[in-house]
Short mmCIF file of C-alpha atoms in Angstrom, two decimals:
data_model
loop_
_atom_site.label_atom_id
_atom_site.label_comp_id
_atom_site.label_asym_id
_atom_site.label_seq_id
_atom_site.Cartn_x
_atom_site.Cartn_y
_atom_site.Cartn_z
CA MET A 13 94.30 91.33 127.04
CA ASN A 14 98.01 91.18 127.71
CA PRO A 15 99.80 94.25 126.29
CA ASN A 16 102.95 92.21 125.96
CA ASP A 17 101.32 89.55 123.83
CA ASN A 18 103.81 88.99 121.01
CA LEU A 19 101.10 87.67 118.70
CA ILE A 20 99.05 90.88 118.82
CA ASN A 21 102.12 93.07 118.50
CA SER A 22 103.37 91.13 115.50
CA THR A 23 100.23 91.59 113.39
CA SER A 24 100.15 94.27 110.68
CA VAL A 25 96.60 95.22 111.70
CA ALA A 26 96.44 98.25 113.99
CA ILE A 27 94.58 97.35 117.21
CA VAL A 28 93.30 99.87 119.75
CA SER A 29 91.44 98.97 122.97
CA LEU A 30 88.96 101.56 124.33
CA ASP A 31 86.86 101.80 127.49
CA ASP A 32 83.17 102.78 127.50
CA THR A 33 84.06 106.52 127.41
CA GLN A 34 86.29 105.97 124.37
CA ARG A 35 89.49 106.45 126.35
CA ILE A 36 92.47 104.56 124.96
CA LEU A 37 93.51 101.64 127.17
CA TRP A 38 96.09 100.06 124.94
CA MET A 39 97.37 100.01 121.36
CA ASN A 40 99.65 97.58 119.60
CA VAL A 41 102.86 98.41 117.74
CA SER A 42 101.09 98.61 114.35
CA ALA A 43 98.60 101.15 115.75
CA GLU A 44 101.47 103.25 117.10
CA ALA A 45 103.11 103.22 113.66
CA MET A 46 99.89 103.93 111.74
CA LEU A 47 98.74 106.78 113.98
CA SER A 48 102.24 108.19 114.62
CA CYS A 49 101.59 108.15 118.35
CA SER A 50 103.06 106.05 121.15
CA GLN A 51 100.96 104.17 123.66
CA ARG A 52 102.54 106.22 126.43
CA VAL A 53 101.17 109.45 124.92
CA ALA A 54 97.79 107.99 123.92
CA SER A 55 96.94 106.02 127.06
CA GLY A 56 94.05 107.54 129.00
CA GLN A 57 93.10 110.05 126.31
CA LYS A 58 89.81 110.04 124.45
CA ILE A 59 90.50 108.76 120.96
CA TYR A 60 88.28 111.26 119.13
CA LYS A 61 90.04 114.18 120.81
CA LEU A 62 93.53 112.84 120.20
CA PHE A 63 93.01 112.05 116.51
CA ALA A 64 89.98 114.13 115.43
CA LEU A 65 88.21 111.02 114.19
CA PRO A 66 85.53 111.21 111.49
CA ASP A 67 81.96 111.31 112.82
CA GLN A 68 81.18 107.88 111.31
CA LEU A 69 83.81 106.17 113.47
CA VAL A 70 82.78 107.95 116.68
CA ALA A 71 79.17 106.90 116.02
CA GLN A 72 80.31 103.35 115.22
CA ILE A 73 82.08 103.01 118.59
CA LYS A 74 79.01 104.31 120.46
CA GLU A 75 76.69 101.95 118.58
CA THR A 76 78.94 98.98 119.29
CA LEU A 77 78.81 99.71 123.02
CA GLN A 78 75.02 100.19 122.95
CA THR A 79 74.02 97.23 120.77
CA GLY A 80 76.84 94.76 121.43
CA GLN A 81 77.16 94.19 117.69
CA ILE A 82 80.35 93.95 115.67
CA LEU A 83 80.27 96.84 113.21
CA ILE A 84 82.36 97.40 110.09
CA ASN A 85 83.08 100.73 108.40
CA ARG A 86 84.99 100.87 105.14
CA LYS A 87 87.21 103.49 103.52
CA LEU A 88 87.48 105.84 106.47
CA GLU A 89 90.11 108.58 106.47
CA ILE A 90 91.84 108.56 109.86
CA PRO A 91 94.05 111.55 110.73
CA THR A 92 97.40 110.81 112.37
CA ARG A 93 99.33 112.90 114.88
CA LEU A 94 101.45 114.18 111.94
CA ARG A 95 98.31 115.65 110.32
CA GLU A 96 98.42 113.11 107.55
CA THR A 97 95.49 110.84 106.72
CA VAL A 98 95.37 107.08 106.37
CA LEU A 99 92.63 105.24 104.49
CA VAL A 100 91.39 102.29 106.57
CA ASP A 101 88.72 99.63 106.95
CA CYS A 102 87.59 99.56 110.58
CA ILE A 103 86.05 96.75 112.65
CA ALA A 104 84.65 97.62 116.09
CA THR A 105 84.17 94.60 118.38
CA PRO A 106 82.50 94.80 121.82
CA ILE A 107 84.32 93.12 124.74
CA ASP A 108 83.14 92.40 128.31
CA LEU A 109 79.74 94.06 127.78
CA SER A 110 78.30 92.15 130.73
CA SER A 111 80.93 93.50 133.11
CA LYS A 112 81.08 96.87 134.82
CA ASN A 113 83.88 97.91 132.42
CA PRO A 114 82.78 97.22 128.85
CA LYS A 115 85.35 97.80 126.15
CA VAL A 116 85.62 98.16 122.38
CA LEU A 117 88.38 96.66 120.30
CA LEU A 118 89.14 98.64 117.14
CA GLU A 119 90.90 96.92 114.24
CA LEU A 120 92.21 99.36 111.65
CA MET A 121 93.40 97.86 108.36
CA ASN A 122 95.43 100.20 106.14
CA ILE A 123 94.00 99.99 102.63
CA ASP A 124 95.90 102.95 101.17
CA ARG A 125 97.98 100.71 98.96
CA GLN A 126 95.07 98.57 97.74
CA HIS A 127 93.07 101.73 97.02
CA LYS A 128 95.96 103.24 95.05
CA ILE A 129 96.43 100.03 93.04
CA ALA A 130 92.71 99.90 92.21
CA THR A 131 92.66 103.59 91.25
CA GLU A 132 95.77 103.16 89.12
CA GLN A 133 94.32 100.12 87.36
CA ALA A 134 91.13 102.01 86.55
CA LEU A 135 93.21 104.92 85.22
CA LEU A 136 95.30 102.62 83.01
CA GLU A 137 92.20 100.88 81.65
CA GLN A 138 90.61 104.25 80.94
CA GLN A 139 93.72 105.42 79.09
CA GLU A 140 93.89 102.22 77.07
CA ARG A 141 90.21 102.45 76.08
CA SER A 142 90.67 106.07 75.02
CA GLN A 143 93.73 105.26 72.94
CA ASN A 144 91.96 102.35 71.21
CA ILE A 145 88.99 104.57 70.31
CA LEU A 146 91.32 107.29 69.06
CA ARG A 147 93.28 104.88 66.88
CA GLY A 148 90.07 103.67 65.27
CA VAL A 149 88.77 107.20 64.69
CA ALA A 150 92.15 108.43 63.41
CA HIS A 151 92.39 105.55 60.93
CA GLU A 152 88.88 106.25 59.59
CA VAL A 153 89.56 109.98 59.24
CA LEU A 154 93.20 110.11 58.10
CA ASN A 155 92.71 107.97 55.00
CA PRO A 156 89.92 110.06 53.38
CA LEU A 157 91.62 113.22 54.66
CA GLY A 158 94.70 112.35 52.63
CA GLY A 159 92.47 111.85 49.57
CA ILE A 160 90.76 115.22 50.11
CA ARG A 161 94.11 116.97 50.39
CA GLY A 162 95.43 115.26 47.26
CA ALA A 163 92.30 116.17 45.29
CA ALA A 164 92.58 119.79 46.43
CA GLN A 165 96.19 119.92 45.22
CA LEU A 166 95.21 118.52 41.80
CA LEU A 167 92.33 120.99 41.55
CA GLU A 168 94.69 123.84 42.45
CA GLN A 169 96.95 122.87 39.54
CA GLU A 170 93.96 122.88 37.18
CA LEU A 171 92.90 126.32 38.46
CA SER A 172 96.39 127.81 38.19
CA GLY A 173 96.14 131.57 37.91
CA SER A 174 92.49 131.64 38.98
CA SER A 175 91.19 133.49 42.03
CA LEU A 176 89.48 130.23 43.02
CA THR A 177 92.81 128.81 44.21
CA GLU A 178 92.28 130.56 47.56
CA TYR A 179 89.58 127.96 48.26
CA THR A 180 91.81 125.03 47.37
CA GLN A 181 94.52 126.49 49.60
CA LEU A 182 91.96 126.73 52.41
CA LEU A 183 91.06 123.05 51.90
CA ILE A 184 94.73 122.03 52.05
CA LYS A 185 95.36 124.17 55.14
CA GLU A 186 92.37 122.73 57.02
CA ALA A 187 93.25 119.17 55.99
CA ASP A 188 96.74 119.70 57.42
CA ARG A 189 95.27 121.15 60.61
CA LEU A 190 92.99 118.15 61.10
CA ARG A 191 95.87 115.75 60.42
CA ASP A 192 98.04 117.51 63.02
CA LEU A 193 95.16 117.44 65.53
CA LEU A 194 94.67 113.69 65.03
CA GLN A 195 98.39 113.03 65.42
CA ARG A 196 98.46 115.06 68.64
CA MET A 197 95.44 113.12 69.94
CA LEU A 198 97.29 109.86 69.27
CA GLY A 199 100.39 111.18 71.01
CA SER A 200 103.96 110.26 70.21
CA ASN A 201 104.42 106.62 69.30
CA SER A 202 108.20 106.86 69.13
CA ARG A 203 110.14 104.97 71.76
CA PRO A 204 111.70 107.14 74.47
CA GLU A 205 115.36 107.94 73.82
CA LYS A 206 116.55 107.37 77.34
CA GLY A 207 119.60 108.82 78.98
CA ALA A 208 120.73 109.78 82.47
CA ASN A 209 118.84 112.93 83.45
CA ASN A 210 118.54 114.92 86.65
CA ILE A 211 114.84 115.43 87.36
CA HIS A 212 115.54 118.68 89.21
CA GLU A 213 117.37 120.09 86.19
CA ILE A 214 114.35 119.25 84.01
CA LEU A 215 111.97 120.95 86.47
CA GLY A 216 114.27 123.97 86.72
CA TYR A 217 114.42 124.30 82.93
CA VAL A 218 110.62 124.16 82.57
CA ARG A 219 110.16 126.59 85.45
CA TYR A 220 112.57 129.04 83.81
CA LEU A 221 110.75 128.79 80.45
CA LEU A 222 107.28 129.31 81.89
CA LEU A 223 108.08 132.03 84.41
CA ASN A 224 109.80 134.10 81.73
CA ALA A 225 106.89 133.63 79.34
CA SER A 226 104.17 134.45 81.88
CA PRO A 227 103.18 138.06 82.59
CA GLU A 228 101.68 137.01 85.93
CA GLN A 229 104.20 135.67 88.39
CA ALA A 230 103.15 133.02 90.90
CA HIS A 231 105.32 132.22 93.89
CA VAL A 232 107.02 128.89 93.16
CA THR A 233 108.37 126.87 96.10
CA LEU A 234 110.93 124.13 95.48
CA ASP A 235 110.76 121.17 97.86
CA TYR A 236 113.36 118.80 96.42
CA ASP A 237 114.87 115.60 97.73
CA PRO A 238 118.56 115.97 96.81
CA SER A 239 119.19 112.24 97.27
CA ILE A 240 117.22 111.28 94.14
CA PRO A 241 119.53 109.61 91.62
CA ASP A 242 119.48 110.52 87.94
CA LEU A 243 116.59 108.96 86.05
CA SER A 244 116.90 106.91 82.88
CA CYS A 245 114.42 108.88 80.77
CA ASP A 246 113.76 110.83 77.58
CA ARG A 247 114.48 114.43 78.59
CA GLY A 248 112.47 115.99 75.76
CA LYS A 249 109.35 113.99 76.55
CA LEU A 250 109.50 114.78 80.26
CA VAL A 251 110.00 118.46 79.48
CA GLN A 252 106.76 118.29 77.48
CA VAL A 253 105.01 116.57 80.41
CA PHE A 254 106.03 119.20 82.96
CA ILE A 255 105.38 122.13 80.63
CA ASN A 256 101.79 120.92 80.53
CA LEU A 257 101.43 120.27 84.28
CA ILE A 258 103.16 123.45 85.47
CA SER A 259 101.46 125.70 82.90
CA ASN A 260 98.11 124.23 84.02
CA ALA A 261 99.01 125.07 87.62
CA MET A 262 99.99 128.64 86.64
CA HIS A 263 96.68 129.05 84.85
CA ALA A 264 94.78 127.63 87.86
CA VAL A 265 96.24 130.15 90.35
CA ARG A 266 95.45 133.22 88.27
CA GLY A 267 93.20 135.53 90.22
CA GLN A 268 94.18 134.05 93.60
CA THR A 269 95.12 136.52 96.33
CA ASN A 270 98.38 134.68 97.02
CA PRO A 271 99.04 132.46 93.99
CA ALA A 272 101.39 129.65 94.99
CA ILE A 273 102.84 126.61 93.26
CA THR A 274 105.05 123.96 94.84
CA LEU A 275 107.30 121.55 92.96
CA LYS A 276 108.01 118.61 95.27
CA THR A 277 110.12 115.49 94.71
CA ARG A 278 110.43 112.41 96.87
CA VAL A 279 111.66 108.82 96.67
CA GLU A 280 109.33 105.97 97.60
CA ARG A 281 110.22 102.32 98.00
CA ASN A 282 108.22 99.25 97.00
CA PHE A 283 105.62 100.98 94.86
CA THR A 284 103.24 99.05 92.58
CA ILE A 285 102.68 100.17 88.98
CA ARG A 286 100.55 98.07 86.62
CA GLY A 287 100.65 95.18 89.04
CA LYS A 288 104.45 95.21 89.13
CA LEU A 289 106.32 95.96 92.35
CA ILE A 290 108.98 98.62 91.72
CA LYS A 291 111.75 98.75 94.32
CA LEU A 292 112.34 102.48 93.96
CA VAL A 293 110.32 105.25 92.32
CA CYS A 294 110.60 109.01 92.02
CA LYS A 295 107.46 111.02 92.79
CA ILE A 296 107.17 114.53 91.40
CA GLN A 297 104.25 116.62 92.61
CA VAL A 298 102.99 119.85 91.04
CA ILE A 299 100.87 121.48 93.76
CA ASP A 300 98.83 124.66 93.40
CA ASN A 301 96.36 126.59 95.53
CA GLY A 302 93.97 127.34 92.67
CA LYS A 303 90.26 126.61 92.59
CA GLY A 304 90.84 122.97 91.63
CA VAL A 305 89.44 120.71 88.93
CA ASP A 306 85.73 120.80 88.12
CA PRO A 307 84.25 117.78 90.00
CA ASN A 308 82.36 116.85 86.82
CA LEU A 309 85.67 116.37 84.98
CA VAL A 310 87.61 114.34 87.56
CA GLU A 311 86.60 110.90 86.26
CA THR A 312 87.53 111.77 82.66
CA LEU A 313 90.38 114.16 83.38
CA PHE A 314 92.97 112.26 81.32
CA ASP A 315 90.64 111.51 78.41
CA PRO A 316 91.35 113.31 75.12
CA LEU A 317 89.28 116.43 74.35
CA VAL A 318 88.32 116.90 78.01
CA THR A 319 89.10 120.39 79.27
CA GLY A 320 87.82 122.82 81.87
CA ARG A 321 89.67 125.78 80.35
CA SER A 322 88.14 128.17 77.87
CA GLY A 323 89.98 127.78 74.57
CA GLY A 324 91.74 124.59 75.68
CA THR A 325 92.02 121.57 73.37
CA GLY A 326 91.82 118.96 76.12
CA LEU A 327 94.84 117.14 74.70
CA GLY A 328 97.58 118.17 77.15
CA LEU A 329 96.88 115.80 80.05
CA SER A 330 96.07 112.89 77.77
CA ILE A 331 99.37 113.32 75.91
CA ALA A 332 101.29 113.85 79.17
CA GLN A 333 99.83 110.63 80.60
CA SER A 334 100.79 108.75 77.44
CA LEU A 335 104.38 110.04 77.59
CA VAL A 336 104.76 109.11 81.26
CA MET A 337 103.31 105.65 80.60
CA GLN A 338 105.98 105.17 77.91
CA HIS A 339 108.47 105.48 80.79
CA GLY A 340 106.63 102.84 82.82
CA GLY A 341 105.13 105.52 85.07
CA LEU A 342 101.82 107.17 85.80
CA ILE A 343 100.24 110.57 86.44
CA ASP A 344 97.65 110.78 89.21
CA TYR A 345 95.48 113.61 90.48
CA TYR A 346 93.97 114.37 93.87
CA SER A 347 92.98 117.26 96.09
CA LYS A 348 93.97 117.75 99.71
CA GLU A 349 93.67 120.63 102.16
CA GLN A 350 92.44 123.06 99.47
CA GLN A 351 95.36 122.17 97.22
CA THR A 352 95.39 120.57 93.78
CA VAL A 353 98.07 117.92 93.29
CA PHE A 354 99.23 116.31 90.05
CA GLU A 355 101.67 113.54 90.90
CA VAL A 356 104.04 111.93 88.40
CA THR A 357 105.49 108.58 89.45
CA LEU A 358 108.52 107.30 87.53
CA PRO A 359 110.54 104.12 88.14
CA ILE A 360 114.17 104.65 89.10
CA GLU A 361 115.77 102.02 86.89
CA ASP A 362 119.46 102.87 86.99
CA TYR A 363 121.58 104.43 89.68
CA VAL A 364 123.70 106.24 87.11
CA ALA A 365 124.62 109.20 89.26
CA ARG A 366 123.47 111.07 92.32
CA ALA A 367 121.50 114.28 91.92
CA SER A 368 123.49 117.24 93.24
CA PHE A 369 121.68 120.23 94.69
#
């Protein structure tokens, strides 16, 4: 193989050539970019020591050398030199097995983006199914509920002056409570009243509200990108979103030895939301070091009435997701390195002004 081969260096697939001891012989430009490591640094080093590869990949390379078969491993998390992980499909191909110097050619295809698109699509479909079910249930309940409330009011008039009116008042109060609950489950259907808003000002306002209201103080770290332009958004609705996410994080870190929350903002280019490529998005992460989400709830986390908190209604995340979707965005959840991350992605539609911090 010629390391200067323009064809191999021009492909987007990361290619790494290894000898029979798994030492790196050569890597193309895409592999250098993916693994955040130059060929000069990597050459001659054993790949599993340089990158702390998952056991499946180390075993795959050994098996390829022993059997001479092309092996494929899907959805492997490969650590880079920057301690980040990349999700890849890997093909290991044996080369020159009959010679004294057999080799393995690794092809690493970055599937992070495809995985995120598939996850996002599943999340959107789940949200849409939940909203459709809720609309049907709400319609079936709200109509008779209005009749029950009206009948209770008429009965109260007939019983004027009687001690029995306390029961009619209870009926009216509970009917109103159920109506409010159903409306909260449906979320706000009003269109966002968009204006130019600084996302860091919104986060600062919510942080101020919650820290002053909470008797237990968690250490909050701000990791802001000051270059983010103002967003075209409904300030009130985003305040509601981040009140939910940050208050959840504050609840999650209670009881931790060193409770910590990080609010992080970044810009990302060419991001896909609902199958549409957005040139520029703002990502806001609420990160905590709490015990994390119950694994049994992860798949239904954004469904209404799903909660892992005692006394919780299970409406907060569902409503927050609905409000963000009204802005053309999305809330996602994942765990990494013993941290819980809720990530809000919002399109940057208008470059109205530059954020100043």
